[in-house]
PDB file of C-alpha atoms in Angstrom:
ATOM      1  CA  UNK A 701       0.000   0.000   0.000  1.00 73.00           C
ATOM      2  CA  UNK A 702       1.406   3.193  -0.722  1.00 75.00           C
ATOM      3  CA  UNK A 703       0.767   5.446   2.193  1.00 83.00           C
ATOM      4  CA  UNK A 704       2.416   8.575   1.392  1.00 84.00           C
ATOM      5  CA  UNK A 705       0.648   8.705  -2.190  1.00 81.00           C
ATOM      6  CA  UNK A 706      -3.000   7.907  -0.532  1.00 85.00           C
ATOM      7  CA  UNK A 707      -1.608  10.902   1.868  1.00 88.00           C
ATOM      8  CA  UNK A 708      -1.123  13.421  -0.686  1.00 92.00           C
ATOM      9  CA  UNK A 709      -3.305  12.092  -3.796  1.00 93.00           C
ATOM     10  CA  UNK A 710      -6.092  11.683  -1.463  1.00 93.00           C
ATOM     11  CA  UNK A 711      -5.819  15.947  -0.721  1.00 95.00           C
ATOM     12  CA  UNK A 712      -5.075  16.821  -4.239  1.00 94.00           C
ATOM     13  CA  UNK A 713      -8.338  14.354  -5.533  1.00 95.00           C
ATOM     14  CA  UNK A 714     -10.945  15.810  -2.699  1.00 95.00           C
ATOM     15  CA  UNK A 715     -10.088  19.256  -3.309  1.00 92.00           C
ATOM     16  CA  UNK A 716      -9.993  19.290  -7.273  1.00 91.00           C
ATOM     17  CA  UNK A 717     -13.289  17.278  -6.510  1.00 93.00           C
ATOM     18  CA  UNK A 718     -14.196  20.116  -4.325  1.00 91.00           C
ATOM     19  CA  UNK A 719     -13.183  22.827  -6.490  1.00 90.00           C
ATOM     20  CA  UNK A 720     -15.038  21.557  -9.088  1.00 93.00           C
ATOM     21  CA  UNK A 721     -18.607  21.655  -7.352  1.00 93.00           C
ATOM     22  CA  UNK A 722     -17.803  24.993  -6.243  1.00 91.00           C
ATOM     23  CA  UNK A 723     -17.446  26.186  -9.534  1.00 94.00           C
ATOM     24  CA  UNK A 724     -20.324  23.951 -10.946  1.00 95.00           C
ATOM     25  CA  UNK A 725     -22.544  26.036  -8.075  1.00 94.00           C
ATOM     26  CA  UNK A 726     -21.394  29.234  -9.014  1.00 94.00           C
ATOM     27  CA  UNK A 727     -21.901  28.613 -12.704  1.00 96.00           C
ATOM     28  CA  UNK A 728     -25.800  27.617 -11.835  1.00 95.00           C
ATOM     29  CA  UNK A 729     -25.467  23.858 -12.352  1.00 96.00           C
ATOM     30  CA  UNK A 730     -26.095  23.178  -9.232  1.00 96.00           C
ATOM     31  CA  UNK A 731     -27.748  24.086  -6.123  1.00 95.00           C
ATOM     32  CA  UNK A 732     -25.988  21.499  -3.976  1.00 94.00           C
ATOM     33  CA  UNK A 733     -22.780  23.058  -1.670  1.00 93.00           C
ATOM     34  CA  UNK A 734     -21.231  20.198  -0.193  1.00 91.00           C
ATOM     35  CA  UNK A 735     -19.724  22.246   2.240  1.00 92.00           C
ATOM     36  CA  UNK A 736     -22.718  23.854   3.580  1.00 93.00           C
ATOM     37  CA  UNK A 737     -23.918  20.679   4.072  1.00 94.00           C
ATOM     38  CA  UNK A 738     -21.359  18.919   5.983  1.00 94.00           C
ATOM     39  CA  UNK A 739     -20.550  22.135   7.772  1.00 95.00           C
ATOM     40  CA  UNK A 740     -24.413  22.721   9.188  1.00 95.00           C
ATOM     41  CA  UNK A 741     -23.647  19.771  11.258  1.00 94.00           C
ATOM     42  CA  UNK A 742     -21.521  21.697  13.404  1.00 94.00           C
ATOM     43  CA  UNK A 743     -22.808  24.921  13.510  1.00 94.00           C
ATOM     44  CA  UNK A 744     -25.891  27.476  12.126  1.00 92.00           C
ATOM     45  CA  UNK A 745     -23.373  30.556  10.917  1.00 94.00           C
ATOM     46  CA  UNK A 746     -23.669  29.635   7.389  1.00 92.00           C
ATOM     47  CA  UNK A 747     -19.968  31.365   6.620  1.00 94.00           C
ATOM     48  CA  UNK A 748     -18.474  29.117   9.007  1.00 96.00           C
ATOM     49  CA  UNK A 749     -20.355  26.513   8.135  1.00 95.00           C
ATOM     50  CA  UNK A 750     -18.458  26.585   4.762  1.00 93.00           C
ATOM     51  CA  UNK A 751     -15.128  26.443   6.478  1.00 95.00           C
ATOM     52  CA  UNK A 752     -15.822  23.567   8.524  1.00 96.00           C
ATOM     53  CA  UNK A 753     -17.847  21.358   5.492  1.00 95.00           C
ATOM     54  CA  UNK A 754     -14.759  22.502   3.621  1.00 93.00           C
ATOM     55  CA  UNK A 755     -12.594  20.632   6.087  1.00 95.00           C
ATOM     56  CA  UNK A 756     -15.143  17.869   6.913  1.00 95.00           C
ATOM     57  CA  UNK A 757     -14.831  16.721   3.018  1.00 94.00           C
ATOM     58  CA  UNK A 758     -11.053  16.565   3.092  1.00 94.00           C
ATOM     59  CA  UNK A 759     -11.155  14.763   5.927  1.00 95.00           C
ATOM     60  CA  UNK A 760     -14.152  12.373   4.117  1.00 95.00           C
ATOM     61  CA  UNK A 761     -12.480  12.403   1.089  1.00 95.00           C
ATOM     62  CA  UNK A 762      -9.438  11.250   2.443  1.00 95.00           C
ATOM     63  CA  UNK A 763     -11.344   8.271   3.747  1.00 95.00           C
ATOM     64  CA  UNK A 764     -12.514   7.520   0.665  1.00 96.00           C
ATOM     65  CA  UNK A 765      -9.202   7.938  -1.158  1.00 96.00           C
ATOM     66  CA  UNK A 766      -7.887   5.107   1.503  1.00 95.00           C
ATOM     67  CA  UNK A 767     -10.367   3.371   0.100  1.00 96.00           C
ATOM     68  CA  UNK A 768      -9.425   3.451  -3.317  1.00 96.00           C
ATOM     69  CA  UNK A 769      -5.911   2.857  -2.116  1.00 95.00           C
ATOM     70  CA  UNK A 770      -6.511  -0.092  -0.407  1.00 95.00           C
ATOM     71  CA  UNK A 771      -8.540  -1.568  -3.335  1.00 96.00           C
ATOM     72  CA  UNK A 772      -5.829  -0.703  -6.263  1.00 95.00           C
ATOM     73  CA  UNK A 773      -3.600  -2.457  -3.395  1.00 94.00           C
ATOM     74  CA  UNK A 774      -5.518  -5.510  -3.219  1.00 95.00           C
ATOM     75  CA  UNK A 775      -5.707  -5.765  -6.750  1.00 95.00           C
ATOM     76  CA  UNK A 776      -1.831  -4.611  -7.700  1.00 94.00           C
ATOM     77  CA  UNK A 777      -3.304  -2.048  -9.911  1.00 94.00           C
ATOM     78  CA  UNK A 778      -4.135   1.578 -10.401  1.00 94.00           C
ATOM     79  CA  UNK A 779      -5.380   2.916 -13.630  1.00 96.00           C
ATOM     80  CA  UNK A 780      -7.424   5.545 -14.499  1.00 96.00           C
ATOM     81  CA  UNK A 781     -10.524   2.982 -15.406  1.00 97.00           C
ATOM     82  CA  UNK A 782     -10.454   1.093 -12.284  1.00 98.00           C
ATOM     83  CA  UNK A 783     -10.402   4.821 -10.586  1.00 97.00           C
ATOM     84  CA  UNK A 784     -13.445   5.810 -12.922  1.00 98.00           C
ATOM     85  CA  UNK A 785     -15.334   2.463 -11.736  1.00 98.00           C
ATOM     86  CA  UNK A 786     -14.609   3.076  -8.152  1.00 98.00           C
ATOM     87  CA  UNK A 787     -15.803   6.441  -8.594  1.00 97.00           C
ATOM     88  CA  UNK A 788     -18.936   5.300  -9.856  1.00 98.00           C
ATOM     89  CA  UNK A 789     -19.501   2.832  -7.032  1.00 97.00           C
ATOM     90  CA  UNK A 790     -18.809   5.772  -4.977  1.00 96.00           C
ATOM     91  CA  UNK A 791     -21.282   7.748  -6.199  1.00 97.00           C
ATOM     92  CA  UNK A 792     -24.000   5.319  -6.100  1.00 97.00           C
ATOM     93  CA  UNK A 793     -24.196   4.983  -3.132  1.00 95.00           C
ATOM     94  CA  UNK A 794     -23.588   8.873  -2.451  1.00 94.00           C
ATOM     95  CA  UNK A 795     -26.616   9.339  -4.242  1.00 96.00           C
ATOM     96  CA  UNK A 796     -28.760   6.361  -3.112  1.00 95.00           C
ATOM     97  CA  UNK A 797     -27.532   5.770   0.437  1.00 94.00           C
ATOM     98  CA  UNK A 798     -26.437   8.790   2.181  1.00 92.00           C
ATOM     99  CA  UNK A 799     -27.794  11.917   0.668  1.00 92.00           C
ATOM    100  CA  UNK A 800     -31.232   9.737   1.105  1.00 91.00           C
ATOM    101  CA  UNK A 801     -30.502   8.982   4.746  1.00 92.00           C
ATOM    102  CA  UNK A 802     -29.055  12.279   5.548  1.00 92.00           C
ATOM    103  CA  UNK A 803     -32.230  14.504   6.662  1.00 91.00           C
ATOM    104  CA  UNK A 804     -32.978  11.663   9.445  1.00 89.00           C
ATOM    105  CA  UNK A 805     -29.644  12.837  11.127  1.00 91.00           C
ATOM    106  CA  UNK A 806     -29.058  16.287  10.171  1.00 91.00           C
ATOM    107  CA  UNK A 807     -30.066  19.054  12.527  1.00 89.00           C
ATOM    108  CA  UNK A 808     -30.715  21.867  10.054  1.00 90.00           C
ATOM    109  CA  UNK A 809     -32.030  20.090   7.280  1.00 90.00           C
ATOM    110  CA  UNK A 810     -35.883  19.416   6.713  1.00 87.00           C
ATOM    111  CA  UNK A 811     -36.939  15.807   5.844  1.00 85.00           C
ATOM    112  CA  UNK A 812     -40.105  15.450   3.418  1.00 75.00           C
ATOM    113  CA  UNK A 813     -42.541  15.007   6.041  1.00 73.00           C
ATOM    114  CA  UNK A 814     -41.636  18.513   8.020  1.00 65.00           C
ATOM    115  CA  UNK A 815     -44.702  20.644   8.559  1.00 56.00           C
ATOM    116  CA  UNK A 816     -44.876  24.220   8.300  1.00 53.00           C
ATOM    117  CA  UNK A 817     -43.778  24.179  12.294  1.00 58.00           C
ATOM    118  CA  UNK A 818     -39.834  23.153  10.958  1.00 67.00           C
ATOM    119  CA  UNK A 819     -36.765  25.486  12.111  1.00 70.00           C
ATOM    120  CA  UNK A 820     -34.627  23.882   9.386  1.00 72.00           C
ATOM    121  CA  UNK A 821     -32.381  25.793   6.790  1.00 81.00           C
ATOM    122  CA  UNK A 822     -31.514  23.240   4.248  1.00 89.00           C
ATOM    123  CA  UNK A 823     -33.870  21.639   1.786  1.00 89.00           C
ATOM    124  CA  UNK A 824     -33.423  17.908   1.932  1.00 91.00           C
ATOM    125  CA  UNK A 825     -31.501  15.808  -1.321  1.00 93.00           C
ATOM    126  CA  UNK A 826     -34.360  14.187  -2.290  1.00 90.00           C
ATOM    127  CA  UNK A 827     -34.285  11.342  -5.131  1.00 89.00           C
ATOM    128  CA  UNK A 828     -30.564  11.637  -6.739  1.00 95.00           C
ATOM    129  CA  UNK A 829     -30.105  14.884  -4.993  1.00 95.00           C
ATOM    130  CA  UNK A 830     -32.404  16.679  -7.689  1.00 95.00           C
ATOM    131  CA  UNK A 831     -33.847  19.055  -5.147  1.00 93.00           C
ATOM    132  CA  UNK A 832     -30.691  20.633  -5.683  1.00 95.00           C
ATOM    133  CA  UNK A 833     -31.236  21.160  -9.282  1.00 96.00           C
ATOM    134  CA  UNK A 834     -31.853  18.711 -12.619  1.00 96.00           C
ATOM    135  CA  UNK A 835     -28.230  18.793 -14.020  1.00 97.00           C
ATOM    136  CA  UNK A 836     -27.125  18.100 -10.124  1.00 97.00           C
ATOM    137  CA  UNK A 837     -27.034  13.934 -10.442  1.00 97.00           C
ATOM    138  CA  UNK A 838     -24.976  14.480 -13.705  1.00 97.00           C
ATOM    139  CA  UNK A 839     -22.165  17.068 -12.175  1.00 97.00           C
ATOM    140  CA  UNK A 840     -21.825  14.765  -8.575  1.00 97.00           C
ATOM    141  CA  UNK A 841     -21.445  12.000 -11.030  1.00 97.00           C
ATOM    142  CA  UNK A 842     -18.857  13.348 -13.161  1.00 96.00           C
ATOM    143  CA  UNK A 843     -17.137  14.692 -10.266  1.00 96.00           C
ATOM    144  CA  UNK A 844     -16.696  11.655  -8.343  1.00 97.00           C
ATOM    145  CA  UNK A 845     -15.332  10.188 -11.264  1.00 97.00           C
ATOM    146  CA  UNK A 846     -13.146  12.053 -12.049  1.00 95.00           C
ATOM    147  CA  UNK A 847     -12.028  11.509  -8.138  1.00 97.00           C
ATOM    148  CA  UNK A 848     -11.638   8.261  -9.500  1.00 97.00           C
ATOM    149  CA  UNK A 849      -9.590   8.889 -12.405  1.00 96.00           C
ATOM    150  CA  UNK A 850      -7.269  11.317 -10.413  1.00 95.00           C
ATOM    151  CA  UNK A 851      -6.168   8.505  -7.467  1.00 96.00           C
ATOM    152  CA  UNK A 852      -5.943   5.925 -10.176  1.00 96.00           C
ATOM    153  CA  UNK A 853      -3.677   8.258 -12.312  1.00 95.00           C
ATOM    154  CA  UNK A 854      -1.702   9.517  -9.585  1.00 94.00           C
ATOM    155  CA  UNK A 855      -1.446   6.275  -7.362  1.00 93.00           C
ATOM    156  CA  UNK A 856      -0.371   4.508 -10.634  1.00 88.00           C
ATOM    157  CA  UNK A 857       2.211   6.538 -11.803  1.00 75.00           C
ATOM    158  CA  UNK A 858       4.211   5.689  -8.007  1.00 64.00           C
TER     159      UNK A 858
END
């Protein structure tokens, strides 16, 4: 396993990943700011927020990019395919598992059954994430595999 690539590929793959949403919201493809979202967990100032969901997805990402590490290990191989598959896996369930599951354990966002009584800030995912916008399933997709394609480029070329 090669720890010191998964150390620094893992930053350099979360934050082009992150980058890339960030300018995919700005440009009005999206509604969906990861950071908010992770960063509402810890507290309600939404410009803080940002800084802490900022830091919460490098520290997720870098999870992830173990992960991937540990899989191109186990299989003696890192290419840019096997990265774009594993990125696909990873954002199946991203879009399927937690986004869906997140409302039920987020204290600022609403779920779909929250009356007119809720507090909360943040609209839920809903299906695929598209309360965040129609193009949004499309850019987390290509994002996260592209994620992909970065580790398995990078951890291959060590």
């Amino acid at each position: 396993m090669d720890w010191a690539g998964w150390a620094l590929f893992g930053v350099v793959a979360t934050t082009a990943l992150t980058a890339t949403m960030i300018t995919a919201q700005l440009a009005g493809l999206t509604r969906l700011d990861f950071a908010l979202v992770l960063g509402t967990l810890v507290t309600e100032d939404p410009d803080r927020a940002r800084v802490a969901g900022f830091f919460l997805h490098l520290c997720a990402g870098q999870g992830f990019a173990l992960g991937y590490a540990a899989t191109f290990a186990l299989l003696h191989r890192a290419t840019w395919w096997l990265g774009a598959l594993l990125g696909l896996l990873h954002v199946t369930v991203a879009l399927t598992v937690i986004l869906p599951l997140l409302p039920g354990v987020h204290p600022r966002m609403a779920t779909h059954r929250a009356g007119p009584a809720s507090t909360a800030v943040l609209e839920p995912p809903g299906l695929l994430a598209l309360n965040y916008g129609i193009p949004t399933p499309a850019v987390v997709v290509a994002v996260h595999i592209a994620y992909g394609v970065v580790l398995g480029l990078l951890l291959g070329a060590r």
